[in-house]
XYZ file of C-alpha atoms in Angstrom:
764
model
C -13.968 61.356 55.155
C -15.049 62.115 51.593
C -17.795 64.442 52.729
C -15.333 66.484 54.801
C -12.809 66.700 51.929
C -15.469 67.599 49.373
C -16.476 70.624 51.422
C -12.853 71.703 51.931
C -11.498 71.396 48.392
C -12.800 74.630 46.840
C -11.554 76.992 49.586
C -8.357 74.981 50.045
C -7.636 75.183 46.323
C -8.022 78.975 46.359
C -5.808 79.314 49.449
C -2.958 77.140 48.187
C -2.892 78.781 44.743
C -2.385 82.164 46.453
C 0.079 80.865 49.063
C 3.519 82.428 49.516
C 5.604 79.477 50.746
C 8.550 81.488 52.127
C 8.882 80.744 55.835
C 6.927 77.495 55.824
C 8.662 74.287 56.932
C 9.095 71.897 53.998
C 7.406 68.893 55.588
C 3.715 69.923 55.781
C 3.222 70.957 52.105
C 4.818 67.736 50.857
C 2.959 65.574 53.363
C -0.400 67.186 52.590
C 0.186 66.817 48.843
C 1.017 63.129 49.305
C -2.091 62.602 51.432
C -4.302 64.306 48.838
C -2.754 62.141 46.124
C -3.531 59.057 48.195
C -7.133 60.164 48.655
C -7.451 60.920 44.937
C -6.144 57.526 43.848
C -8.291 55.626 46.373
C -11.335 56.030 44.119
C -14.802 57.228 45.026
C -16.107 60.753 44.653
C -12.618 62.287 45.077
C -11.052 60.494 42.109
C -12.044 63.044 39.479
C -12.411 66.133 41.636
C -10.587 69.058 39.869
C -10.140 71.234 43.001
C -8.370 68.372 44.756
C -5.899 67.985 41.903
C -5.370 71.746 41.703
C -4.637 71.849 45.428
C -2.132 69.009 45.159
C -0.333 70.641 42.188
C -0.223 74.014 43.980
C 1.351 72.421 47.047
C 3.959 70.548 44.990
C 4.919 73.677 43.083
C 5.455 75.586 46.310
C 7.444 72.749 47.845
C 9.547 72.684 44.665
C 10.072 76.446 44.970
C 11.337 76.066 48.554
C 13.714 73.285 47.491
C 14.938 75.416 44.581
C 15.590 78.392 46.901
C 17.852 76.044 48.920
C 19.643 74.819 45.779
C 18.224 71.274 46.094
C 17.215 71.030 42.441
C 16.830 67.244 42.385
C 14.291 67.372 45.207
C 12.483 70.197 43.438
C 12.259 68.051 40.299
C 10.815 65.146 42.271
C 7.915 67.390 43.293
C 7.394 68.809 39.799
C 7.333 65.379 38.166
C 4.119 64.638 40.077
C 2.326 67.590 38.483
C 0.031 67.286 35.467
C 1.668 66.647 32.115
C 5.222 66.270 33.442
C 7.227 63.244 32.178
C 8.422 60.894 34.884
C 11.846 60.327 33.285
C 14.206 62.811 34.946
C 17.515 61.443 33.698
C 18.298 64.438 31.468
C 17.020 67.021 33.931
C 18.922 65.535 36.870
C 22.139 66.069 34.945
C 21.346 69.779 34.616
C 20.259 69.922 38.265
C 23.479 68.594 39.732
C 25.403 70.919 42.011
C 28.879 72.386 41.460
C 31.762 69.955 41.423
C 35.048 69.960 43.338
C 33.308 70.769 46.643
C 34.541 73.636 48.732
C 32.622 76.308 50.555
C 32.575 78.768 47.681
C 31.489 76.257 45.072
C 28.376 75.546 47.131
C 27.242 79.175 46.818
C 26.624 79.254 43.106
C 23.322 81.039 42.646
C 20.385 78.593 42.727
C 18.535 81.010 40.456
C 21.306 80.717 37.870
C 21.158 76.916 38.029
C 17.390 76.997 37.633
C 17.724 79.257 34.593
C 20.208 76.826 33.062
C 17.822 73.914 33.651
C 15.033 75.873 31.966
C 17.238 76.609 28.945
C 18.239 72.973 28.518
C 14.826 71.425 29.198
C 12.954 70.485 26.000
C 10.031 68.458 27.361
C 6.935 70.628 27.347
C 5.405 69.645 30.695
C 8.549 70.052 32.790
C 9.533 73.134 30.774
C 6.287 74.841 31.836
C 6.784 73.892 35.489
C 10.332 75.284 35.502
C 8.959 78.446 33.898
C 6.460 78.690 36.769
C 9.282 78.485 39.320
C 11.201 81.275 37.578
C 8.076 83.456 37.326
C 7.408 83.086 41.079
C 11.043 83.353 42.190
C 11.665 86.985 43.032
C 10.116 89.026 45.827
C 9.843 92.171 43.710
C 8.588 95.275 45.524
C 6.598 97.955 43.657
C 8.686 100.486 41.746
C 7.795 103.318 44.118
C 9.056 101.320 47.126
C 12.501 100.503 45.758
C 15.207 102.185 47.775
C 12.764 102.884 50.611
C 12.049 99.363 51.862
C 13.755 96.276 53.240
C 12.879 92.636 53.828
C 12.560 91.454 57.433
C 12.248 87.785 58.477
C 9.542 87.549 61.138
C 8.080 84.814 63.345
C 4.333 84.346 63.142
C 2.288 82.388 65.677
C -0.203 79.897 64.327
C -3.745 79.990 65.723
C -4.622 77.382 68.332
C -6.619 75.222 65.899
C -3.598 74.975 63.532
C -0.894 74.133 66.073
C -1.295 70.383 65.926
C -0.355 68.011 68.723
C 3.432 68.591 68.872
C 3.463 71.829 70.855
C 4.561 70.271 74.124
C 7.511 68.386 72.627
C 8.446 71.062 70.096
C 8.084 74.640 71.406
C 8.474 76.048 67.875
C 5.781 73.837 66.310
C 3.215 76.635 66.697
C 5.421 79.250 64.964
C 6.314 79.731 61.298
C 8.469 82.257 59.503
C 7.679 84.855 56.860
C 9.391 87.671 54.975
C 7.678 90.994 55.476
C 8.379 94.322 53.822
C 9.115 97.354 56.010
C 8.835 100.716 54.261
C 9.993 104.179 55.381
C 8.573 107.021 53.292
C 9.692 110.497 54.411
C 7.421 113.436 53.627
C 9.729 116.339 54.540
C 10.411 118.553 57.546
C 8.532 117.755 60.743
C 5.212 119.519 61.199
C 2.368 119.295 63.683
C 0.695 115.972 64.292
C -2.226 114.938 62.065
C -4.635 115.731 64.869
C -3.048 119.109 65.521
C -1.733 118.036 68.921
C 0.469 120.907 70.030
C 1.839 118.832 72.912
C 3.831 116.743 70.493
C 7.413 117.975 70.434
C 8.624 119.494 67.151
C 12.295 118.853 67.890
C 12.397 115.168 67.024
C 11.957 112.896 64.021
C 8.600 111.180 63.615
C 7.326 108.105 61.851
C 3.567 107.556 61.729
C 2.201 104.019 61.886
C -1.413 103.460 60.958
C -2.279 107.089 61.657
C -0.942 106.995 65.235
C 2.238 108.629 66.466
C 4.742 105.857 67.189
C 3.750 102.362 68.267
C 2.906 101.164 71.751
C 6.446 100.072 72.528
C 9.151 102.729 72.758
C 11.749 100.409 71.219
C 9.684 99.828 68.063
C 10.178 103.259 66.475
C 11.770 105.747 68.877
C 15.032 103.906 69.455
C 15.689 103.159 65.741
C 14.987 106.839 64.988
C 17.364 107.931 67.759
C 20.077 105.631 66.412
C 19.647 106.947 62.865
C 19.600 110.563 64.085
C 22.841 110.063 66.079
C 24.540 108.734 62.962
C 23.151 111.554 60.768
C 24.219 114.290 63.179
C 27.775 112.992 63.389
C 28.342 112.119 59.737
C 26.361 115.030 58.228
C 26.541 118.078 60.536
C 24.576 120.208 58.029
C 21.505 118.059 58.757
C 21.562 118.662 62.534
C 18.268 120.042 63.745
C 16.551 119.318 60.399
C 14.021 116.858 61.792
C 11.949 114.811 59.396
C 8.662 112.994 59.473
C 7.140 110.278 57.362
C 5.294 107.001 57.279
C 6.358 103.591 58.536
C 4.554 100.812 56.688
C 4.809 97.394 58.306
C 2.269 94.702 59.051
C 0.725 95.774 62.395
C 0.766 92.262 63.849
C 4.454 91.957 62.963
C 5.141 95.432 64.338
C 3.704 94.486 67.720
C 5.497 91.136 67.859
C 8.648 91.808 65.812
C 9.067 95.517 66.481
C 12.413 95.270 68.244
C 13.939 92.954 65.652
C 12.798 95.352 62.912
C 14.773 98.161 64.551
C 17.879 97.597 62.420
C 16.130 97.942 59.020
C 13.969 100.836 60.287
C 17.045 102.796 61.445
C 18.931 101.979 58.231
C 15.998 102.999 56.023
C 15.490 106.265 57.898
C 19.185 107.126 57.475
C 19.248 106.384 53.734
C 15.914 108.151 53.152
C 17.118 111.217 55.088
C 20.103 111.591 52.749
C 17.805 111.308 49.741
C 15.359 113.835 51.203
C 18.264 116.262 51.806
C 19.361 115.909 48.174
C 22.826 114.561 48.920
C 25.012 113.811 45.925
C 26.206 110.546 47.481
C 23.762 108.270 49.256
C 23.082 104.631 50.011
C 20.191 102.238 49.453
C 19.652 98.827 51.030
C 20.167 95.952 48.616
C 16.946 94.180 47.564
C 18.551 90.716 47.900
C 19.399 91.270 51.597
C 17.246 90.681 54.687
C 17.732 92.351 58.088
C 16.981 91.488 61.694
C 18.261 93.167 64.844
C 17.216 95.447 67.670
C 18.659 98.933 68.113
C 19.007 100.541 71.540
C 20.871 103.284 73.325
C 23.457 100.904 74.706
C 21.777 99.356 77.708
C 20.311 95.886 77.678
C 21.566 92.381 76.941
C 24.599 91.589 74.911
C 28.333 92.151 75.224
C 29.596 95.613 76.088
C 30.491 97.859 73.213
C 34.026 99.115 72.723
C 33.191 102.536 71.380
C 33.362 106.186 72.307
C 30.528 107.900 74.189
C 29.472 109.904 71.130
C 28.221 106.707 69.475
C 25.425 105.988 71.905
C 22.321 104.807 70.131
C 24.030 102.861 67.343
C 24.456 99.429 68.913
C 22.722 96.500 67.232
C 21.321 94.249 69.961
C 20.390 90.555 69.886
C 16.913 89.342 69.018
C 15.003 86.413 70.489
C 17.198 83.301 70.416
C 14.151 81.097 69.971
C 13.053 83.055 66.901
C 16.534 83.354 65.364
C 16.433 79.744 64.142
C 13.140 80.364 62.331
C 14.439 83.610 60.840
C 17.605 81.993 59.453
C 15.533 79.134 58.035
C 13.104 81.612 56.466
C 15.889 83.527 54.730
C 17.557 80.272 53.651
C 14.402 79.064 51.887
C 13.871 82.368 50.082
C 15.384 84.349 47.162
C 17.463 86.454 49.572
C 21.239 85.975 49.385
C 22.360 87.781 52.558
C 20.962 87.967 56.094
C 22.217 90.693 58.451
C 22.060 89.651 62.119
C 23.434 91.185 65.341
C 27.162 90.489 65.629
C 26.599 88.892 69.049
C 24.444 86.231 67.344
C 26.489 85.726 64.176
C 28.120 82.514 65.436
C 24.755 81.096 66.474
C 23.204 82.023 63.117
C 26.085 80.369 61.253
C 25.610 77.165 63.260
C 21.954 77.146 62.241
C 22.982 77.829 58.645
C 25.514 74.979 58.725
C 22.807 72.561 59.867
C 20.619 73.629 56.957
C 23.528 73.194 54.545
C 24.117 69.668 55.816
C 20.812 68.748 54.153
C 20.913 71.343 51.352
C 24.626 71.930 50.575
C 24.007 74.233 47.607
C 22.054 76.915 49.439
C 23.423 80.374 48.634
C 22.479 82.322 51.781
C 25.289 84.032 53.698
C 25.128 85.569 57.185
C 26.684 88.962 57.975
C 27.119 90.095 61.580
C 26.709 93.820 62.317
C 27.434 95.497 65.648
C 26.398 99.048 64.728
C 24.798 101.027 61.902
C 28.230 101.790 60.460
C 28.622 98.087 59.637
C 25.438 98.114 57.557
C 26.387 101.244 55.634
C 29.932 100.046 54.892
C 29.068 96.495 53.806
C 28.621 96.187 50.035
C 26.474 93.058 50.337
C 23.968 95.058 52.384
C 23.990 98.476 50.697
C 24.569 99.979 47.263
C 26.114 103.398 46.796
C 24.373 105.847 44.453
C 26.160 108.992 43.327
C 24.779 111.886 41.291
C 27.152 113.412 38.739
C 28.608 116.833 39.508
C 26.858 118.586 36.614
C 23.459 117.109 37.450
C 23.985 117.877 41.130
C 24.933 121.491 40.404
C 21.872 121.867 38.162
C 19.657 120.488 40.925
C 21.150 122.949 43.420
C 20.475 125.823 41.007
C 16.852 124.762 40.564
C 16.450 124.703 44.342
C 17.902 128.235 44.578
C 16.542 129.737 41.379
C 15.532 132.991 43.136
C 18.776 134.646 42.065
C 19.917 133.580 38.601
C 23.143 135.546 38.682
C 24.135 134.285 42.129
C 23.207 130.764 41.104
C 25.416 130.975 38.014
C 28.357 132.233 40.060
C 27.818 129.470 42.608
C 27.673 126.862 39.842
C 30.954 128.062 38.322
C 32.633 128.085 41.723
C 31.279 124.621 42.570
C 32.561 123.220 39.276
C 35.970 124.848 39.694
C 36.270 123.699 43.291
C 35.144 120.201 42.300
C 37.862 119.955 39.662
C 40.506 121.155 42.126
C 39.443 118.904 44.991
C 38.098 115.865 43.225
C 39.913 115.864 39.897
C 38.141 115.390 36.556
C 34.346 115.450 36.558
C 34.256 112.299 34.445
C 35.114 109.456 36.820
C 34.360 106.669 34.333
C 37.450 104.474 33.741
C 38.243 103.940 30.061
C 41.965 103.154 29.648
C 45.020 102.342 31.746
C 48.715 103.125 31.500
C 51.466 101.417 33.489
C 54.398 103.364 34.926
C 56.869 102.508 37.697
C 54.811 100.282 39.975
C 51.413 101.825 39.256
C 48.434 101.275 37.007
C 47.155 104.736 36.065
C 43.470 104.593 35.212
C 42.188 107.333 32.875
C 38.817 108.512 31.654
C 37.831 108.884 28.003
C 39.413 112.330 27.922
C 42.796 110.996 29.052
C 42.706 112.469 32.568
C 44.010 110.291 35.408
C 41.211 109.356 37.827
C 42.884 106.583 39.871
C 46.362 105.269 40.657
C 46.737 101.702 41.896
C 50.010 100.153 43.031
C 50.243 96.840 41.157
C 54.002 96.144 41.404
C 56.949 96.584 39.046
C 56.607 93.041 37.698
C 53.075 93.680 36.474
C 54.138 96.994 34.930
C 56.988 95.305 33.017
C 54.660 92.654 31.663
C 52.004 95.198 30.722
C 54.520 97.272 28.745
C 55.954 94.232 26.928
C 54.089 94.011 23.567
C 54.876 90.291 23.273
C 53.176 89.440 26.583
C 49.723 90.907 25.820
C 49.037 91.425 29.527
C 45.338 92.106 30.106
C 44.725 91.297 33.789
C 42.478 94.310 34.346
C 38.987 95.344 33.266
C 36.392 98.074 33.845
C 32.779 97.061 34.400
C 29.680 98.060 36.369
C 29.756 95.067 38.716
C 27.399 96.500 41.379
C 24.641 97.615 39.000
C 24.678 101.246 40.159
C 25.447 102.670 36.708
C 29.166 103.303 37.373
C 32.094 101.207 36.264
C 34.391 99.687 38.868
C 38.068 98.731 38.402
C 39.086 95.067 38.628
C 42.712 94.030 38.381
C 45.312 91.379 39.166
C 48.233 92.300 41.400
C 51.731 90.978 42.047
C 53.748 92.793 44.720
C 56.668 90.674 46.029
C 57.137 92.814 49.133
C 53.598 92.087 50.354
C 52.595 89.175 52.560
C 49.671 88.529 50.197
C 51.617 88.804 46.973
C 49.207 87.700 44.273
C 45.521 88.508 44.255
C 42.608 89.802 42.229
C 40.582 92.751 43.522
C 37.805 95.128 42.525
C 37.170 98.684 43.729
C 35.205 101.820 43.028
C 36.985 104.848 41.619
C 38.184 106.907 44.573
C 37.317 104.307 47.234
C 39.819 103.618 50.000
C 39.070 99.907 50.279
C 38.270 97.342 47.566
C 34.801 95.866 47.207
C 36.394 92.425 47.433
C 39.756 90.711 47.400
C 40.491 87.189 46.099
C 43.886 85.731 47.031
C 45.734 83.574 44.488
C 48.287 82.308 47.019
C 46.172 79.329 48.057
C 45.505 78.024 44.539
C 46.782 74.509 43.965
C 46.741 71.946 41.123
C 47.878 68.423 42.078
C 50.047 66.789 39.396
C 51.506 63.694 41.115
C 54.136 63.190 38.398
C 55.181 66.861 38.383
C 56.395 67.730 41.906
C 57.665 71.134 40.779
C 54.065 72.338 40.493
C 53.457 73.857 43.917
C 50.643 75.861 45.445
C 50.827 79.600 45.902
C 52.775 80.450 42.737
C 50.014 81.772 40.477
C 49.645 85.236 39.040
C 46.839 86.781 36.965
C 47.541 87.235 33.253
C 44.138 87.930 31.693
C 40.673 89.110 32.707
C 37.208 89.458 31.176
C 33.984 90.609 32.876
C 30.441 90.043 31.671
C 27.138 88.318 32.358
C 27.804 85.246 30.230
C 25.574 82.973 32.343
C 22.473 85.083 31.692
C 21.436 85.535 35.343
C 21.735 89.364 35.416
C 24.823 89.115 37.657
C 28.204 89.692 35.993
C 31.104 87.275 36.431
C 34.851 87.931 36.466
C 36.920 85.461 34.446
C 40.591 85.396 35.378
C 43.360 83.528 33.566
C 46.221 82.674 35.930
C 49.647 81.243 35.183
C 51.953 79.235 37.421
C 55.346 80.868 37.935
C 57.728 79.739 36.599
C 56.280 76.375 35.539
C 52.773 75.325 34.543
C 49.685 74.917 34.641
C 47.081 77.638 34.019
C 43.968 77.956 36.169
C 40.935 79.629 34.636
C 38.787 81.116 37.435
C 35.146 82.196 37.416
C 34.349 84.685 40.220
C 31.164 86.442 41.280
C 31.784 90.036 40.181
C 29.860 91.496 43.130
C 31.406 89.476 45.940
C 34.625 87.958 44.530
C 33.530 84.448 45.578
C 34.766 81.586 43.420
C 32.057 80.070 41.202
C 34.117 77.752 39.000
C 37.661 76.610 38.194
C 39.080 75.000 35.041
C 42.547 73.437 35.160
C 44.630 73.478 31.966
C 47.865 71.398 31.762
C 49.818 74.105 29.991
C 49.604 77.850 29.421
C 46.649 80.069 28.500
C 47.833 83.230 26.767
C 44.702 84.670 25.162
C 41.060 84.992 26.117
C 38.502 84.370 27.215
C 36.782 85.595 24.050
C 32.963 85.324 24.258
C 31.309 83.928 21.103
C 27.810 82.536 20.548
C 28.832 79.459 18.580
C 25.521 77.597 18.424
C 23.189 80.584 18.055
C 21.212 79.824 21.225
C 21.830 83.225 22.851
C 24.324 82.519 25.686
C 27.923 82.934 24.654
C 30.692 80.360 24.974
C 34.208 81.262 26.121
C 37.204 80.672 23.831
C 40.621 80.418 25.512
C 43.881 79.756 23.677
C 47.407 78.764 24.588
C 49.672 75.713 24.709
C 49.150 72.244 26.161
C 52.251 70.744 27.788
C 50.648 67.309 27.797
C 50.722 67.171 23.963
C 53.289 69.939 23.289
C 50.965 71.682 20.850
C 48.949 74.857 20.550
C 45.458 74.392 21.976
C 42.041 76.052 21.979
C 39.412 75.334 24.676
C 35.738 76.289 24.387
C 33.953 76.382 27.764
C 30.307 76.709 28.771
C 30.071 79.586 31.324
C 27.669 77.449 33.373
C 30.213 74.623 33.683
C 33.626 76.062 34.419
C 35.019 73.008 36.184
C 37.369 70.048 35.850
C 40.623 69.739 33.886
C 41.578 69.646 30.216
C 42.847 66.595 28.256
C 46.022 65.062 29.709
C 48.423 62.202 29.100
C 49.471 59.740 31.859
C 52.588 61.810 32.505
C 50.381 64.824 33.241
C 47.712 63.002 35.251
C 45.709 65.187 37.682
C 44.430 64.051 41.071
C 41.388 65.374 42.880
C 39.734 66.874 39.781
C 37.223 65.403 37.330
C 37.670 65.572 33.597
C 36.014 68.711 32.199
C 33.221 68.669 29.624
C 34.352 71.399 27.238
C 32.106 72.398 24.355
C 35.193 71.829 22.189
C 38.891 71.228 22.768
C 41.171 71.573 19.734
C 44.888 70.833 19.200
C 47.014 72.437 16.458
C 49.941 70.244 15.295
C 53.072 72.057 14.181
C 53.568 72.653 10.499
C 56.774 71.375 8.989
C 58.227 74.892 9.172
C 57.621 75.207 12.898
C 58.796 71.649 13.553
C 62.003 72.234 11.549
C 62.923 75.448 13.352
C 62.016 74.203 16.821
C 62.343 77.724 18.209
C 59.997 78.238 21.170
C 56.728 76.489 21.863
C 53.727 76.513 19.576
C 51.057 78.786 21.020
C 47.639 80.276 20.240
C 48.378 83.990 20.425
C 45.188 85.690 19.256
C 41.502 84.953 18.694
C 39.384 87.278 16.577
C 35.713 87.118 15.624
C 34.989 88.704 12.261
C 31.700 89.892 10.782
C 29.650 87.024 9.489
C 30.797 84.766 12.298
C 34.234 83.752 10.998
C 36.699 82.996 13.797
C 40.419 83.586 13.221
C 42.947 81.824 15.437
C 46.574 82.974 15.230
C 49.052 80.188 16.068
C 52.713 81.021 16.686
C 55.091 78.624 14.925
C 58.495 80.213 15.569
C 60.538 83.413 15.308
C 62.372 85.341 12.614
C 65.290 87.695 13.299
C 67.893 88.146 16.015
C 67.267 87.631 19.713
C 67.295 91.420 20.190
C 64.742 92.112 17.455
C 62.633 89.256 16.230
C 59.138 88.798 14.890
C 56.721 85.944 15.385
C 56.118 83.546 12.517
C 52.514 82.402 12.679
C 49.726 80.760 10.743
C 46.154 82.022 10.727
C 43.550 79.250 10.892
C 40.011 80.420 9.986
C 36.948 78.550 11.328
C 33.209 78.782 10.884
C 30.933 79.034 13.938
C 30.958 75.249 14.258
C 34.764 75.497 14.624
C 35.339 73.565 11.432
C 38.395 74.860 9.519
C 37.771 76.852 6.342
C 41.259 78.038 5.386
C 44.832 78.510 6.609
C 46.916 81.621 5.949
C 50.473 82.600 6.855
C 52.236 85.733 8.073
C 55.073 87.402 6.170
C 57.488 86.280 8.909
C 56.323 82.690 8.431
C 56.861 82.918 4.656
C 60.317 84.386 5.234
C 61.193 81.607 7.661
C 59.909 78.962 5.209
C 62.048 80.394 2.384
C 65.134 80.435 4.615
C 64.644 76.835 5.721
C 64.022 75.679 2.133
C 67.202 77.394 0.890
C 69.190 75.699 3.643
C 67.703 72.349 2.721
C 66.140 71.937 6.165
C 62.729 71.404 4.522
C 62.121 70.086 1.025
C 59.886 72.876 -0.231
C 57.893 75.844 0.931
C 54.372 74.837 2.113
C 51.746 75.632 -0.537
C 47.933 75.649 -0.714
C 47.744 71.861 -1.055
C 49.896 71.443 2.059
C 47.629 73.647 4.163
C 44.528 71.963 2.753
C 45.985 68.710 4.050
C 47.010 70.401 7.329
C 43.360 71.082 8.183
C 42.772 67.346 8.354
C 45.478 67.004 11.020
C 43.690 69.231 13.544
C 42.493 67.107 16.451
C 39.219 67.505 18.395
C 38.567 65.868 21.751
C 35.279 63.942 21.830
C 35.337 63.155 25.534
C 36.804 59.701 24.938
C 39.204 60.014 22.013
C 40.784 62.402 19.520
C 39.335 62.733 16.019
C 39.971 64.815 12.914
C 36.502 66.408 12.715
C 34.465 68.437 15.174
C 31.136 66.655 15.589
C 29.762 68.910 18.333
């Protein structure tokens, strides 16, 4: 035994350290690592053999990477702890590795990569810190720069050689097959010319893709049918490209092309279409998303599968099923990989989801989603599969002039006419949203120059709130959520005449349909002692967008309010898909925020949200970690919450009423504004009451100033507050006007939640 292992260790060490684990079943790497560990600890010549230990560590790292892809961070840690120099106490790391709380389908799709990044940030032990760094370094399947936009990932099934199939082949037909992710690349070279060998018999009236120097592959369905499908779509959608046949190179592993050629038809057709638009210099084009994988055959309409309900002029666009036996391996391969979306034929979507559900039974935090497509149109219109790229009008006109620079005068005239026509047909050249006005029932989005570029019907109720200066309505934001360099519009909507009255949505400027739509009608917060709190009565009141989790994917943070009662729900949504990532329940009202502030100087920003807590009838300030938006805020027995855990805020702070506010008793005490000044000082404006008549009154407030540790430094007052204090003192309602000593003492009455009790000092 030892003699066999001694001869195997050097080559096995080199193989495992270069191994890409995507597509491998989890069992063999773990089992082999355990067996090598057993051989190493048994003594003899293997005990101190470095290649054996290197092989074992390489296998455990790759098993940990597969577990991490599936979101099973605890299982990944159990493999890493057996590597060299890693402490065996995982108590702190397991806390960071735990999955999202509150259950639910959407909560299980929080990015495993984001969770791994959070674990790496919180881990302080050197050995495990280095192993987590290794996982992050080997996470992404990053194609070369020159391939981006021209390639796609395809899950394939690879047959093991006879000597590696083991003894289970008869009982398990798939035991001799493993999965892999392979890159397919379409690189167009221009208009079709003669074949490389000068073969004049080759027709010049068709598109061509060369594979390995040969025209087409052996099977007609491998290249010809995907090209025919892409050409049918190009000719119908872009008539100016009819008859402009193109040629280029198809790069795909030859063994995969022979075995997986039909199932690679969908990405080949999609890549040819997108590359053809780029080659033609179109101002608007599409690219396949790098975090998506594709499998599906493309044919002219004959073959297996349900009949298509489409017109005759769409022949050649149907996406046909792939091998049912291989589909299971392909779904598993994509599940244990960095990819977030798998496109499959629509006829096999239900089957693929059943396979995915079985995988999630064992790994509930896996982030893969399955998208069914029945034709090429579905790929091009789905924002989780493609990204739209648009060249600005001025740059596009300049490019057209360069292409036609033979006549400078004619080119100048054409440019002027193109610009004038563009302004007439498409409105302002600058389509970047900058501001918004509210009129009637519409939100009018304008660019930096003040020109209207979009009108969105949001409802009269939203418009009234937006134009009320005391409401501070901010349930809209502009941000580049798709990463294509252009800002999208996100907003909250309330239209009583609609069946789906309250929702949050995001759309591109000029698009007919939103990128995503998140309904607020199903939101619920169970307060057993408050039966008036019912589901489906929430509306958006505030919104902030940014990448506050540090995973290079922005999040949308939405503050919602129950109408007409309480509580507030603070939602964390994926900005690209609209899927819920987190939910924080506040037993009161949030009126300001979230305001991002880096309180502890560690880089990631915390979120400050202010309002009023009904449970304690005081103004309140919550500080949340973007990676843990979950649970509920502090409550009293009267405001007990069922079905939700207690949240772990970075800080939760209550502001008691001053004697002026308590004496007037006019309205509820409320945090109304949060400002971050230069030098890190944080100013929190707390409303204490009102001054003036009901028709024209001003807010009386105090201004509490904190350092970055949220310890109070000073308390100021507004002129309305001073006026109210003087009036109450003259009436004898209060003994004297509050002075500096009073507010010095007031700072000691602020209350911080420690997780178990209230105290007068923030110790976090």
